[in-house]
PDB file of C-alpha atoms in Angstrom:
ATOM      1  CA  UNK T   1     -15.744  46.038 -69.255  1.00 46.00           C
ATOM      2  CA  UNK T   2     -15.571  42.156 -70.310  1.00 46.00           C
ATOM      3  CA  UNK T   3     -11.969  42.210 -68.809  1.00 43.00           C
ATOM      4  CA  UNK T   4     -13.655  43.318 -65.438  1.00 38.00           C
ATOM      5  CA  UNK T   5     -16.479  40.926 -65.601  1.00 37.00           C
ATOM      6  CA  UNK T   6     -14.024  37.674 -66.502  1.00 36.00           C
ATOM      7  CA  UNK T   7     -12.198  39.234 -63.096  1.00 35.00           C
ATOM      8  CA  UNK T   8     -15.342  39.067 -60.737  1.00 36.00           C
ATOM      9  CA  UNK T   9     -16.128  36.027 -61.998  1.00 36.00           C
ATOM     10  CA  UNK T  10     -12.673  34.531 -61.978  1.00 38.00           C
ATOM     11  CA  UNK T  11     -12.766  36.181 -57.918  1.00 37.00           C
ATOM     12  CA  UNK T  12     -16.224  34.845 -57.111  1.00 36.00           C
ATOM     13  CA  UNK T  13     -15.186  31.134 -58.321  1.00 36.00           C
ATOM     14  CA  UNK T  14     -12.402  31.159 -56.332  1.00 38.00           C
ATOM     15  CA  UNK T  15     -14.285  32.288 -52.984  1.00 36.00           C
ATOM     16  CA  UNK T  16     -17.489  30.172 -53.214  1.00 37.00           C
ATOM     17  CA  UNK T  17     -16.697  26.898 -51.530  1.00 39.00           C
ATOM     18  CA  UNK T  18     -16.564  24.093 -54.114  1.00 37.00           C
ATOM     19  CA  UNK T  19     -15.358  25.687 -56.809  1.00 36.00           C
ATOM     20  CA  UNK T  20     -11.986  26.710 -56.061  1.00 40.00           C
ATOM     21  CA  UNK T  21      -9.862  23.982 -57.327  1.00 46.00           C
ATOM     22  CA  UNK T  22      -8.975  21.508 -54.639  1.00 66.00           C
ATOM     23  CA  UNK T  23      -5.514  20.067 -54.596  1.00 81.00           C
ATOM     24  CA  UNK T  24      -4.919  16.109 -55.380  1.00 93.00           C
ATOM     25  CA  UNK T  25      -1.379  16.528 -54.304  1.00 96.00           C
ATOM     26  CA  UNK T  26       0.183  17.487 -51.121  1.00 97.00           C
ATOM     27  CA  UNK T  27       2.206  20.786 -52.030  1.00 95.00           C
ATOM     28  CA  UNK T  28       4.313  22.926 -49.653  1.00 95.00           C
ATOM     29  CA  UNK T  29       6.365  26.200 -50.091  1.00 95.00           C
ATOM     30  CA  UNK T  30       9.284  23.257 -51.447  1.00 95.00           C
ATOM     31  CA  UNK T  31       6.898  21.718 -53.725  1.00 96.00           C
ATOM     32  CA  UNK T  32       4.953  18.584 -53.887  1.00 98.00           C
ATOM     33  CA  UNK T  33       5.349  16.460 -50.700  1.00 98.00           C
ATOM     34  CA  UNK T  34       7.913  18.955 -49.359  1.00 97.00           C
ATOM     35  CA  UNK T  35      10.627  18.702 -52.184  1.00 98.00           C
ATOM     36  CA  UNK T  36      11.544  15.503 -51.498  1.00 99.00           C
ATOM     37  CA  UNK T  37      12.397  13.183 -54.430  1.00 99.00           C
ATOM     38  CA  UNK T  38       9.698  10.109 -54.507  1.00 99.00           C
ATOM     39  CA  UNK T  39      11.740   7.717 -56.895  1.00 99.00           C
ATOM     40  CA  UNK T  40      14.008   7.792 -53.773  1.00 99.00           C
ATOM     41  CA  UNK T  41      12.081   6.297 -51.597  1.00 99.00           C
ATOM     42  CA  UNK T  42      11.859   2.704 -54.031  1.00 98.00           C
ATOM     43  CA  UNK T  43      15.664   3.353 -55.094  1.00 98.00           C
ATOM     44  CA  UNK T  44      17.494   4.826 -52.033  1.00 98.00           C
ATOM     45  CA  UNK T  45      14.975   3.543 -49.161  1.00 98.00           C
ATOM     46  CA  UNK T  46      15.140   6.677 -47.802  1.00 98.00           C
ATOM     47  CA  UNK T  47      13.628  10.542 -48.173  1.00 98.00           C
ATOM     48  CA  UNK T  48      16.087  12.543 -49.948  1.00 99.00           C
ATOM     49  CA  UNK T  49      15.443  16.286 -51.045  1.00 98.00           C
ATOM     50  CA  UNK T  50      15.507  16.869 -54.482  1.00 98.00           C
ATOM     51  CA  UNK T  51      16.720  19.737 -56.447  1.00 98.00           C
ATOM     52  CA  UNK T  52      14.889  22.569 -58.137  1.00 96.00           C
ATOM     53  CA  UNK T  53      17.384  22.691 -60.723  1.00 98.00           C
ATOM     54  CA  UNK T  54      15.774  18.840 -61.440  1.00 99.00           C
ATOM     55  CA  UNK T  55      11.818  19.562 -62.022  1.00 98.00           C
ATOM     56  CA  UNK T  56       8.832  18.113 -63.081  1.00 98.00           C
ATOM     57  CA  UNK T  57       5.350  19.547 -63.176  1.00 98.00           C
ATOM     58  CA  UNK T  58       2.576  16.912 -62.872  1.00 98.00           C
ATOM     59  CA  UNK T  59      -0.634  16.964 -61.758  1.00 96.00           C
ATOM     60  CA  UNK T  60      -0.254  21.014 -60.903  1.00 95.00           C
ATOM     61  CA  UNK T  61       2.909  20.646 -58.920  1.00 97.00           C
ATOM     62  CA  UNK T  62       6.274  20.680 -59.017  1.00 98.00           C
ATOM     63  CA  UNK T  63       8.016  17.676 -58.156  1.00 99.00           C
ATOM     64  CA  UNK T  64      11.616  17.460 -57.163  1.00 99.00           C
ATOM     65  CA  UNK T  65      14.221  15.425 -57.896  1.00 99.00           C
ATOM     66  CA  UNK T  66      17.876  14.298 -56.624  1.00 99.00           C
ATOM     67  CA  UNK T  67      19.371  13.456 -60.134  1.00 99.00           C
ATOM     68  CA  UNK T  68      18.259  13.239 -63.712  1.00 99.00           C
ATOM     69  CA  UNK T  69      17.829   9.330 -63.504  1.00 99.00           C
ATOM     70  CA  UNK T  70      15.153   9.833 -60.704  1.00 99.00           C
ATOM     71  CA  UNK T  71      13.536  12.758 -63.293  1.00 99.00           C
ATOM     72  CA  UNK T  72      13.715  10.387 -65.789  1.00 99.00           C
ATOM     73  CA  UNK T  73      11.930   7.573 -64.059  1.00 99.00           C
ATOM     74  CA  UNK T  74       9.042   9.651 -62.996  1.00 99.00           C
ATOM     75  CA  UNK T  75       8.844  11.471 -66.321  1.00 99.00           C
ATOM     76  CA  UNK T  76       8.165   7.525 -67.753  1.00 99.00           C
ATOM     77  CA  UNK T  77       5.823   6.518 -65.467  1.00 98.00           C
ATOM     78  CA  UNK T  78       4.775   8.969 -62.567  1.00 98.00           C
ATOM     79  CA  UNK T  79       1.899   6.628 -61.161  1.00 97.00           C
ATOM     80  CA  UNK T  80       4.534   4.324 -60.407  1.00 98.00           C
ATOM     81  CA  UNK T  81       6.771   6.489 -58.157  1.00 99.00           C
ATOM     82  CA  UNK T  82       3.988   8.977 -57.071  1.00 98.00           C
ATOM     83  CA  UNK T  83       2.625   8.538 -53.036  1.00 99.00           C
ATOM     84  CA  UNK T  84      -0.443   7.481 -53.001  1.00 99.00           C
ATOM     85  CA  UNK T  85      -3.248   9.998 -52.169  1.00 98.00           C
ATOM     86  CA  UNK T  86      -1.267  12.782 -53.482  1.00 98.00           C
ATOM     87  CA  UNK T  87       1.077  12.932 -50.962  1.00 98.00           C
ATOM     88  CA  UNK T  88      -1.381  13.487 -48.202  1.00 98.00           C
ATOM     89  CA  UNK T  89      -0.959  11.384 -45.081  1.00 99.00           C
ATOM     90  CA  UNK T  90      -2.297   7.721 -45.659  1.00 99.00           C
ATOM     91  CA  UNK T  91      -3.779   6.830 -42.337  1.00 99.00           C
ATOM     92  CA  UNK T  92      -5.603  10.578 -42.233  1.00 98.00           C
ATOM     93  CA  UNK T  93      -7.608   9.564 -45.472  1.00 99.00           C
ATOM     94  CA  UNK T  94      -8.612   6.413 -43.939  1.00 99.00           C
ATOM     95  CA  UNK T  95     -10.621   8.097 -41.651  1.00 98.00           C
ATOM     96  CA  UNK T  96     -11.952  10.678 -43.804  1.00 98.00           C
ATOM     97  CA  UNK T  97      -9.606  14.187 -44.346  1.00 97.00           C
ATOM     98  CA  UNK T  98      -6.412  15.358 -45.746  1.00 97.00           C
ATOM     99  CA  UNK T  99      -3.340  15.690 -43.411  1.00 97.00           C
ATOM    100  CA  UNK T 100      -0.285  16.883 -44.518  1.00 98.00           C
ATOM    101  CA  UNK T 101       2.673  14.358 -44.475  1.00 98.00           C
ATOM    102  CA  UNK T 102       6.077  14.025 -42.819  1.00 98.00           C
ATOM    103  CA  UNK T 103       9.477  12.932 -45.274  1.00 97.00           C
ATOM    104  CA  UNK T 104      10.672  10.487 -42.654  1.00 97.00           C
ATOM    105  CA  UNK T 105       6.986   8.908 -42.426  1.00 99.00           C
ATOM    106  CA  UNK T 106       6.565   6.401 -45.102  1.00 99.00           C
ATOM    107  CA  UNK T 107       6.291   3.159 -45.735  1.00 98.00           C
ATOM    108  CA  UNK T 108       6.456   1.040 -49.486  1.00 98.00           C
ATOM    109  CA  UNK T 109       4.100  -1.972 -49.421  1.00 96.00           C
ATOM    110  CA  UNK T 110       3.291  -3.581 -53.356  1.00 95.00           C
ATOM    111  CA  UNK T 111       5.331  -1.258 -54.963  1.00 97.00           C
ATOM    112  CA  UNK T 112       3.341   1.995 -53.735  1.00 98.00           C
ATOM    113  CA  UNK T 113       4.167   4.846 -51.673  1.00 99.00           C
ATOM    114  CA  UNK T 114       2.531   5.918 -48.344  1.00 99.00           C
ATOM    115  CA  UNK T 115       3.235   8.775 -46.400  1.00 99.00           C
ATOM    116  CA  UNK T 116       2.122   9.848 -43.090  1.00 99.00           C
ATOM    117  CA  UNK T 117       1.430  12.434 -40.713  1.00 98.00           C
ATOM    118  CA  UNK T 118       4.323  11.682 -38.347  1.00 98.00           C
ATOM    119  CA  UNK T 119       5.937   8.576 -37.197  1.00 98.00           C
ATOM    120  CA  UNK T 120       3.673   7.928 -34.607  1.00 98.00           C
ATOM    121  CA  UNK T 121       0.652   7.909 -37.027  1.00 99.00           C
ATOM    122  CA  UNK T 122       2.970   5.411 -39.623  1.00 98.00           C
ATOM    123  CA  UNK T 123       3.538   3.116 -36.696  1.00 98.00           C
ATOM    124  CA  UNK T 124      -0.828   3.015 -36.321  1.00 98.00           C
ATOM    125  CA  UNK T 125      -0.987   3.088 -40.524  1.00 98.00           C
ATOM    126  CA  UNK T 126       1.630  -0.563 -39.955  1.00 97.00           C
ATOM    127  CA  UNK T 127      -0.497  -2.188 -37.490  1.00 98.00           C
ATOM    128  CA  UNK T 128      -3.142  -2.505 -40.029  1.00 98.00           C
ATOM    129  CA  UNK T 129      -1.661  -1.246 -43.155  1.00 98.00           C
ATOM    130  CA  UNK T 130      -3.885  -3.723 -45.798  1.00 98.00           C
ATOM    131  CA  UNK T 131      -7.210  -2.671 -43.535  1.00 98.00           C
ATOM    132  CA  UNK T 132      -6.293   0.954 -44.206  1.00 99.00           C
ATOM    133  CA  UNK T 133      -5.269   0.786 -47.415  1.00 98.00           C
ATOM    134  CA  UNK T 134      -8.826  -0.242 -48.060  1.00 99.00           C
ATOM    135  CA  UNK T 135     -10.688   2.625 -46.113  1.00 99.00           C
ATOM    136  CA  UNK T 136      -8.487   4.723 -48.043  1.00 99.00           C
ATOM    137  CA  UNK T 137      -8.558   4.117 -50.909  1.00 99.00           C
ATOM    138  CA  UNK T 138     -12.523   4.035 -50.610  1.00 99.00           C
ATOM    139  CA  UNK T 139     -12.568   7.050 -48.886  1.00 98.00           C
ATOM    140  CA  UNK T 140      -9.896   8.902 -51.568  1.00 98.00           C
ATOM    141  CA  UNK T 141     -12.494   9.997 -54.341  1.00 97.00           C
ATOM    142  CA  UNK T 142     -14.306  12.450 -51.141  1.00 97.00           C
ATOM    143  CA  UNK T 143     -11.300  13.318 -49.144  1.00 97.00           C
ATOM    144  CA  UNK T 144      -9.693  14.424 -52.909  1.00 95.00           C
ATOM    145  CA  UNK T 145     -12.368  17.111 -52.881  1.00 94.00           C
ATOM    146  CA  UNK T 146     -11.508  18.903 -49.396  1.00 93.00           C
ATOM    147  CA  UNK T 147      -9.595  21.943 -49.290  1.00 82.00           C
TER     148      UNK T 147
END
């Protein structure tokens, strides 16, 4: 009977709005932010998938790498390589909600990640990028709690 109850309780927390866990990174069948390995970005200046024979659970997800010296890197400081806004697409959490995020979208600017929707939302995130990286991050601590 106690295993039943934890059950229905376990079932009604995760239907009632607000207190299913919400997810602070952007996460996709592939992983977080689609597989791809972040450290590349800063090393390679370019997406490349990782491996998921080369993984690394933070923050609840699995992230992906393309060698053991990107693993390592993250593994020693993952607020370093991590996207900013968990992976969700910069420009969409300037203006309030989570979008999911395109590989081939990204920009680096002071040593941080940003990805975007699509390249046609990175080229509006660049024509502004400091002005949005403001309303963003102002905006992150709400948007963090949408489904």
């Amino acid at each position: 009977m106690k295993s039943f109850a934890a059950l229905a309780i376990a079932l009604l927390m995760l239907s009632v709005p607000g207190l299913a866990q919400k997810s602070v990174v952007f996460v996709t069948k592939a992983g977080a932010i689609g597989g791809y390995d972040p450290v590349a970005y800063f090393t390679d200046s370019k997406p490349v998938k990782g491996t998921a024979a080369l993984t690394y659970n933070w923050q609840g997800a699995d992230w992906h790498f393309a060698s053991q010296q990107h693993l390592d890197a993250f593994k020693a400081d993952p607020e370093k390589y991590a996207p900013q806004y968990g992976g969700y697409c910069a420009y969409g959490t300037s203006q309030g909600y989570k979008a999911p995020t395109e590989p081939d979208a990204w920009t680096v600017a002071g040593n941080k990640l940003y990805l975007n929707y699509n390249r046609k939302v990175k080229q509006t995130w660049t024509k502004d990028q400091a002005g949005y990286v403001k309303k963003a991050d102002a905006n992150w601590p709400e948007v963090i709690k949408q489904e």
